[in-house]
PDB file of C-alpha atoms in Angstrom:
ATOM      1  CA  MET A   1      48.252 100.403 145.346  1.00 46.00           C
ATOM      2  CA  VAL A   2      49.360  96.837 145.841  1.00 45.00           C
ATOM      3  CA  ILE A   3      51.801  97.007 142.914  1.00 39.00           C
ATOM      4  CA  ASP A   4      53.501 100.107 144.351  1.00 52.00           C
ATOM      5  CA  LYS A   5      53.967  98.342 147.682  1.00 55.00           C
ATOM      6  CA  ILE A   6      55.385  95.248 145.983  1.00 45.00           C
ATOM      7  CA  LEU A   7      57.840  97.370 143.978  1.00 49.00           C
ATOM      8  CA  ARG A   8      58.821  99.388 147.050  1.00 65.00           C
ATOM      9  CA  ASP A   9      59.397  96.193 149.082  1.00 66.00           C
ATOM     10  CA  LYS A  10      61.430  94.702 146.231  1.00 70.00           C
ATOM     11  CA  ASN A  11      63.582  97.842 145.994  1.00 76.00           C
ATOM     12  CA  ILE A  12      64.206  97.735 149.747  1.00 78.00           C
ATOM     13  CA  ARG A  13      65.398  94.106 149.426  1.00 84.00           C
ATOM     14  CA  PHE A  14      67.591  95.019 146.431  1.00 86.00           C
ATOM     15  CA  LYS A  15      69.109  97.948 148.334  1.00 87.00           C
ATOM     16  CA  GLU A  16      69.849  95.777 151.374  1.00 90.00           C
ATOM     17  CA  LYS A  17      71.549  93.198 149.159  1.00 93.00           C
ATOM     18  CA  ALA A  18      73.414  95.699 146.944  1.00 93.00           C
ATOM     19  CA  GLU A  19      74.853  97.655 149.863  1.00 93.00           C
ATOM     20  CA  LYS A  20      76.758  94.543 151.013  1.00 96.00           C
ATOM     21  CA  ILE A  21      78.316  93.660 147.640  1.00 98.00           C
ATOM     22  CA  LYS A  22      82.126  93.653 147.433  1.00 98.00           C
ATOM     23  CA  VAL A  23      82.645  91.576 144.264  1.00 98.00           C
ATOM     24  CA  ILE A  24      80.685  90.556 141.160  1.00 99.00           C
ATOM     25  CA  LEU A  25      81.207  87.161 139.582  1.00 99.00           C
ATOM     26  CA  THR A  26      80.090  86.680 136.005  1.00 98.00           C
ATOM     27  CA  ASP A  27      79.707  84.018 133.395  1.00 96.00           C
ATOM     28  CA  VAL A  28      80.924  84.915 129.889  1.00 96.00           C
ATOM     29  CA  ASP A  29      78.826  83.211 127.200  1.00 94.00           C
ATOM     30  CA  GLY A  30      75.252  84.347 127.646  1.00 95.00           C
ATOM     31  CA  VAL A  31      76.170  87.312 129.852  1.00 97.00           C
ATOM     32  CA  LEU A  32      79.159  89.220 128.457  1.00 97.00           C
ATOM     33  CA  THR A  33      78.569  87.784 124.972  1.00 95.00           C
ATOM     34  CA  ASP A  34      75.397  87.247 122.981  1.00 94.00           C
ATOM     35  CA  THR A  35      75.915  83.428 123.046  1.00 90.00           C
ATOM     36  CA  GLY A  36      77.192  83.462 119.473  1.00 88.00           C
ATOM     37  CA  ILE A  37      80.613  82.121 118.546  1.00 84.00           C
ATOM     38  CA  TYR A  38      82.288  83.274 115.368  1.00 85.00           C
ATOM     39  CA  TYR A  39      85.205  81.430 113.802  1.00 87.00           C
ATOM     40  CA  GLY A  40      88.163  83.107 112.126  1.00 86.00           C
ATOM     41  CA  PRO A  41      89.957  81.791 109.049  1.00 91.00           C
ATOM     42  CA  GLN A  42      92.321  79.642 111.159  1.00 88.00           C
ATOM     43  CA  GLY A  43      89.416  78.190 113.164  1.00 85.00           C
ATOM     44  CA  GLU A  44      89.983  80.427 116.175  1.00 82.00           C
ATOM     45  CA  ALA A  45      86.918  81.324 118.214  1.00 80.00           C
ATOM     46  CA  LEU A  46      85.936  84.986 118.135  1.00 83.00           C
ATOM     47  CA  LYS A  47      83.448  86.575 120.506  1.00 87.00           C
ATOM     48  CA  ARG A  48      81.477  89.811 120.443  1.00 91.00           C
ATOM     49  CA  TYR A  49      81.587  91.846 123.652  1.00 93.00           C
ATOM     50  CA  SER A  50      79.654  94.973 124.563  1.00 95.00           C
ATOM     51  CA  VAL A  51      81.779  98.040 125.244  1.00 96.00           C
ATOM     52  CA  ARG A  52      79.037  99.088 127.674  1.00 96.00           C
ATOM     53  CA  ASP A  53      79.636  95.991 129.797  1.00 97.00           C
ATOM     54  CA  GLY A  54      83.348  96.799 129.849  1.00 97.00           C
ATOM     55  CA  MET A  55      82.567 100.323 131.014  1.00 97.00           C
ATOM     56  CA  GLY A  56      80.365  98.854 133.753  1.00 97.00           C
ATOM     57  CA  ILE A  57      83.296  96.760 134.975  1.00 98.00           C
ATOM     58  CA  GLU A  58      85.558  99.829 134.979  1.00 97.00           C
ATOM     59  CA  ARG A  59      82.969 102.039 136.711  1.00 97.00           C
ATOM     60  CA  LEU A  60      82.400  99.452 139.443  1.00 97.00           C
ATOM     61  CA  ARG A  61      86.121  99.310 140.137  1.00 97.00           C
ATOM     62  CA  ARG A  62      86.681 103.080 139.983  1.00 96.00           C
ATOM     63  CA  TYR A  63      83.675 104.303 141.963  1.00 96.00           C
ATOM     64  CA  THR A  64      82.995 101.487 144.431  1.00 96.00           C
ATOM     65  CA  GLY A  65      86.150  99.377 144.559  1.00 96.00           C
ATOM     66  CA  ILE A  66      84.091  96.365 143.455  1.00 98.00           C
ATOM     67  CA  GLU A  67      86.106  93.973 141.306  1.00 97.00           C
ATOM     68  CA  THR A  68      84.613  91.695 138.667  1.00 98.00           C
ATOM     69  CA  ILE A  69      85.743  88.084 138.381  1.00 98.00           C
ATOM     70  CA  ILE A  70      84.991  85.849 135.406  1.00 98.00           C
ATOM     71  CA  ILE A  71      84.082  82.216 136.080  1.00 98.00           C
ATOM     72  CA  THR A  72      83.502  80.339 132.833  1.00 96.00           C
ATOM     73  CA  GLY A  73      83.617  76.849 131.424  1.00 94.00           C
ATOM     74  CA  GLU A  74      85.094  78.381 128.289  1.00 88.00           C
ATOM     75  CA  ASN A  75      88.866  78.219 127.947  1.00 90.00           C
ATOM     76  CA  SER A  76      89.652  80.462 125.022  1.00 87.00           C
ATOM     77  CA  ALA A  77      92.214  83.091 124.135  1.00 87.00           C
ATOM     78  CA  ALA A  78      89.361  85.513 123.399  1.00 88.00           C
ATOM     79  CA  VAL A  79      88.075  85.334 126.986  1.00 92.00           C
ATOM     80  CA  LYS A  80      91.571  85.620 128.463  1.00 94.00           C
ATOM     81  CA  SER A  81      92.281  88.616 126.243  1.00 93.00           C
ATOM     82  CA  ARG A  82      89.064  90.342 127.326  1.00 94.00           C
ATOM     83  CA  ALA A  83      89.786  89.726 131.030  1.00 96.00           C
ATOM     84  CA  GLU A  84      93.290  91.131 130.650  1.00 96.00           C
ATOM     85  CA  LYS A  85      92.097  94.155 128.660  1.00 96.00           C
ATOM     86  CA  LEU A  86      89.654  94.948 131.477  1.00 96.00           C
ATOM     87  CA  LYS A  87      92.497  94.562 134.014  1.00 96.00           C
ATOM     88  CA  MET A  88      90.754  91.813 135.959  1.00 95.00           C
ATOM     89  CA  ALA A  89      92.954  90.664 138.818  1.00 91.00           C
ATOM     90  CA  GLU A  90      91.233  87.267 138.886  1.00 96.00           C
ATOM     91  CA  TYR A  91      89.524  85.191 136.222  1.00 97.00           C
ATOM     92  CA  TYR A  92      88.847  81.476 136.002  1.00 98.00           C
ATOM     93  CA  LEU A  93      88.674  79.740 132.608  1.00 97.00           C
ATOM     94  CA  GLY A  94      87.829  76.125 131.777  1.00 96.00           C
ATOM     95  CA  VAL A  95      85.841  75.710 134.997  1.00 97.00           C
ATOM     96  CA  LYS A  96      83.881  72.472 135.372  1.00 95.00           C
ATOM     97  CA  ASP A  97      82.352  73.204 138.787  1.00 97.00           C
ATOM     98  CA  LYS A  98      81.668  76.875 139.464  1.00 98.00           C
ATOM     99  CA  THR A  99      80.759  76.252 143.108  1.00 98.00           C
ATOM    100  CA  GLU A 100      84.284  74.931 143.742  1.00 98.00           C
ATOM    101  CA  VAL A 101      85.743  78.117 142.273  1.00 98.00           C
ATOM    102  CA  LEU A 102      83.315  80.200 144.336  1.00 98.00           C
ATOM    103  CA  GLU A 103      84.705  78.564 147.478  1.00 98.00           C
ATOM    104  CA  ILE A 104      88.272  79.305 146.324  1.00 98.00           C
ATOM    105  CA  ILE A 105      87.361  82.966 145.746  1.00 98.00           C
ATOM    106  CA  LYS A 106      85.660  83.223 149.143  1.00 98.00           C
ATOM    107  CA  LYS A 107      88.618  81.688 150.951  1.00 97.00           C
ATOM    108  CA  LYS A 108      91.242  83.675 149.019  1.00 97.00           C
ATOM    109  CA  ASN A 109      89.514  87.037 149.517  1.00 96.00           C
ATOM    110  CA  GLY A 110      87.646  86.514 152.786  1.00 97.00           C
ATOM    111  CA  PHE A 111      84.226  87.086 151.206  1.00 98.00           C
ATOM    112  CA  VAL A 112      80.979  85.778 152.655  1.00 98.00           C
ATOM    113  CA  LYS A 113      77.877  84.905 150.627  1.00 98.00           C
ATOM    114  CA  GLU A 114      76.160  88.273 151.199  1.00 98.00           C
ATOM    115  CA  GLU A 115      79.150  90.158 149.740  1.00 98.00           C
ATOM    116  CA  ILE A 116      79.081  88.309 146.416  1.00 99.00           C
ATOM    117  CA  ALA A 117      76.928  89.186 143.408  1.00 99.00           C
ATOM    118  CA  TYR A 118      76.596  86.810 140.469  1.00 99.00           C
ATOM    119  CA  ILE A 119      75.134  87.162 136.982  1.00 99.00           C
ATOM    120  CA  GLY A 120      74.538  84.055 134.896  1.00 98.00           C
ATOM    121  CA  ASP A 121      72.161  82.652 132.327  1.00 98.00           C
ATOM    122  CA  ASP A 122      72.159  78.857 132.073  1.00 97.00           C
ATOM    123  CA  SER A 123      72.318  75.475 133.804  1.00 97.00           C
ATOM    124  CA  ASN A 124      76.036  75.702 134.601  1.00 96.00           C
ATOM    125  CA  ASP A 125      75.240  78.807 136.703  1.00 98.00           C
ATOM    126  CA  TYR A 126      72.331  77.285 138.638  1.00 98.00           C
ATOM    127  CA  ASP A 127      74.193  75.976 141.696  1.00 98.00           C
ATOM    128  CA  VAL A 128      76.525  78.948 142.105  1.00 98.00           C
ATOM    129  CA  ILE A 129      73.608  81.404 141.838  1.00 98.00           C
ATOM    130  CA  GLN A 130      72.069  79.812 144.916  1.00 97.00           C
ATOM    131  CA  LYS A 131      75.268  80.427 146.905  1.00 98.00           C
ATOM    132  CA  CYS A 132      75.609  84.169 146.218  1.00 98.00           C
ATOM    133  CA  GLY A 133      74.049  87.145 147.975  1.00 98.00           C
ATOM    134  CA  PHE A 134      72.630  89.149 145.044  1.00 98.00           C
ATOM    135  CA  THR A 135      71.988  87.506 141.684  1.00 98.00           C
ATOM    136  CA  ALA A 136      70.864  88.423 138.187  1.00 98.00           C
ATOM    137  CA  SER A 137      70.213  87.050 134.730  1.00 98.00           C
ATOM    138  CA  PRO A 138      70.152  88.762 131.330  1.00 98.00           C
ATOM    139  CA  ALA A 139      66.695  89.227 129.802  1.00 97.00           C
ATOM    140  CA  ASP A 140      67.287  86.248 127.516  1.00 97.00           C
ATOM    141  CA  GLY A 141      68.626  83.910 130.208  1.00 98.00           C
ATOM    142  CA  MET A 142      67.028  80.498 130.535  1.00 98.00           C
ATOM    143  CA  SER A 143      63.617  80.604 132.223  1.00 98.00           C
ATOM    144  CA  PHE A 144      64.668  78.295 135.076  1.00 98.00           C
ATOM    145  CA  ILE A 145      67.512  80.715 135.875  1.00 98.00           C
ATOM    146  CA  LYS A 146      65.273  83.781 135.704  1.00 98.00           C
ATOM    147  CA  GLU A 147      62.975  82.078 138.226  1.00 98.00           C
ATOM    148  CA  ILE A 148      65.697  81.830 140.900  1.00 98.00           C
ATOM    149  CA  VAL A 149      67.645  85.099 140.555  1.00 97.00           C
ATOM    150  CA  ASP A 150      66.912  88.279 142.470  1.00 95.00           C
ATOM    151  CA  TYR A 151      66.913  90.501 139.379  1.00 95.00           C
ATOM    152  CA  VAL A 152      66.161  89.869 135.707  1.00 95.00           C
ATOM    153  CA  CYS A 153      67.769  92.496 133.502  1.00 95.00           C
ATOM    154  CA  GLU A 154      65.754  94.252 130.836  1.00 94.00           C
ATOM    155  CA  THR A 155      68.801  94.006 128.571  1.00 96.00           C
ATOM    156  CA  LYS A 156      69.914  90.929 126.641  1.00 97.00           C
ATOM    157  CA  ALA A 157      73.237  89.153 127.018  1.00 97.00           C
ATOM    158  CA  GLY A 158      76.105  90.769 125.149  1.00 96.00           C
ATOM    159  CA  TYR A 159      74.177  94.015 124.784  1.00 97.00           C
ATOM    160  CA  GLY A 160      74.694  95.571 128.206  1.00 96.00           C
ATOM    161  CA  ALA A 161      73.040  93.202 130.706  1.00 97.00           C
ATOM    162  CA  PHE A 162      76.153  93.205 132.896  1.00 98.00           C
ATOM    163  CA  ARG A 163      76.256  97.013 132.773  1.00 97.00           C
ATOM    164  CA  GLU A 164      72.598  97.176 133.814  1.00 95.00           C
ATOM    165  CA  PHE A 165      73.279  94.972 136.860  1.00 96.00           C
ATOM    166  CA  ALA A 166      76.412  96.974 137.705  1.00 96.00           C
ATOM    167  CA  GLU A 167      74.517 100.273 137.480  1.00 93.00           C
ATOM    168  CA  LEU A 168      71.750  98.860 139.678  1.00 92.00           C
ATOM    169  CA  ILE A 169      74.271  97.960 142.366  1.00 94.00           C
ATOM    170  CA  MET A 170      75.949 101.363 142.100  1.00 93.00           C
ATOM    171  CA  ALA A 171      72.598 103.158 142.298  1.00 90.00           C
ATOM    172  CA  PHE A 172      71.708 101.338 145.504  1.00 89.00           C
ATOM    173  CA  LYS A 173      75.148 102.254 146.857  1.00 88.00           C
ATOM    174  CA  ASN A 174      74.359 105.900 145.934  1.00 85.00           C
ATOM    175  CA  VAL A 175      77.055 106.035 143.242  1.00 82.00           C
ATOM    176  CA  THR A 176      76.153 107.568 139.886  1.00 72.00           C
TER     177      THR A 176
END
């Protein structure tokens, strides 16, 4: 069948891309969170994170050596706290131009485009997505982002989309 061939060809492309990945870069709002912001009694921003996404970050590190790096325009204590809890060696908060930070990460770590995965959902991710080797969007990402990424998750942001992308990469690297 034509559909089987298309799916098989797509899986071959995914496998070729996933095998090269050494780092995953991620946005926060709209990927690791459900895009909602809650405010505490003192006006502090609170965010809801999926424990499954956190486990995906830990599994990537433990079983493949792949680190996750946050790049977000958000500059909040909640994001910093989450990055530290997940023992992220690098995270970038308050970013205005994600492509500039991508270049810093590449230079600092010696990565090339094909070794970098990125998951994002909105206009501030558009340019950086086009400069990474394997890309994804949560199921509820903006349509113009879903049109340009390699993989659209079945899962929504903040409910395990990052974990789904992480598991996909691990599966293509033969890690379960």
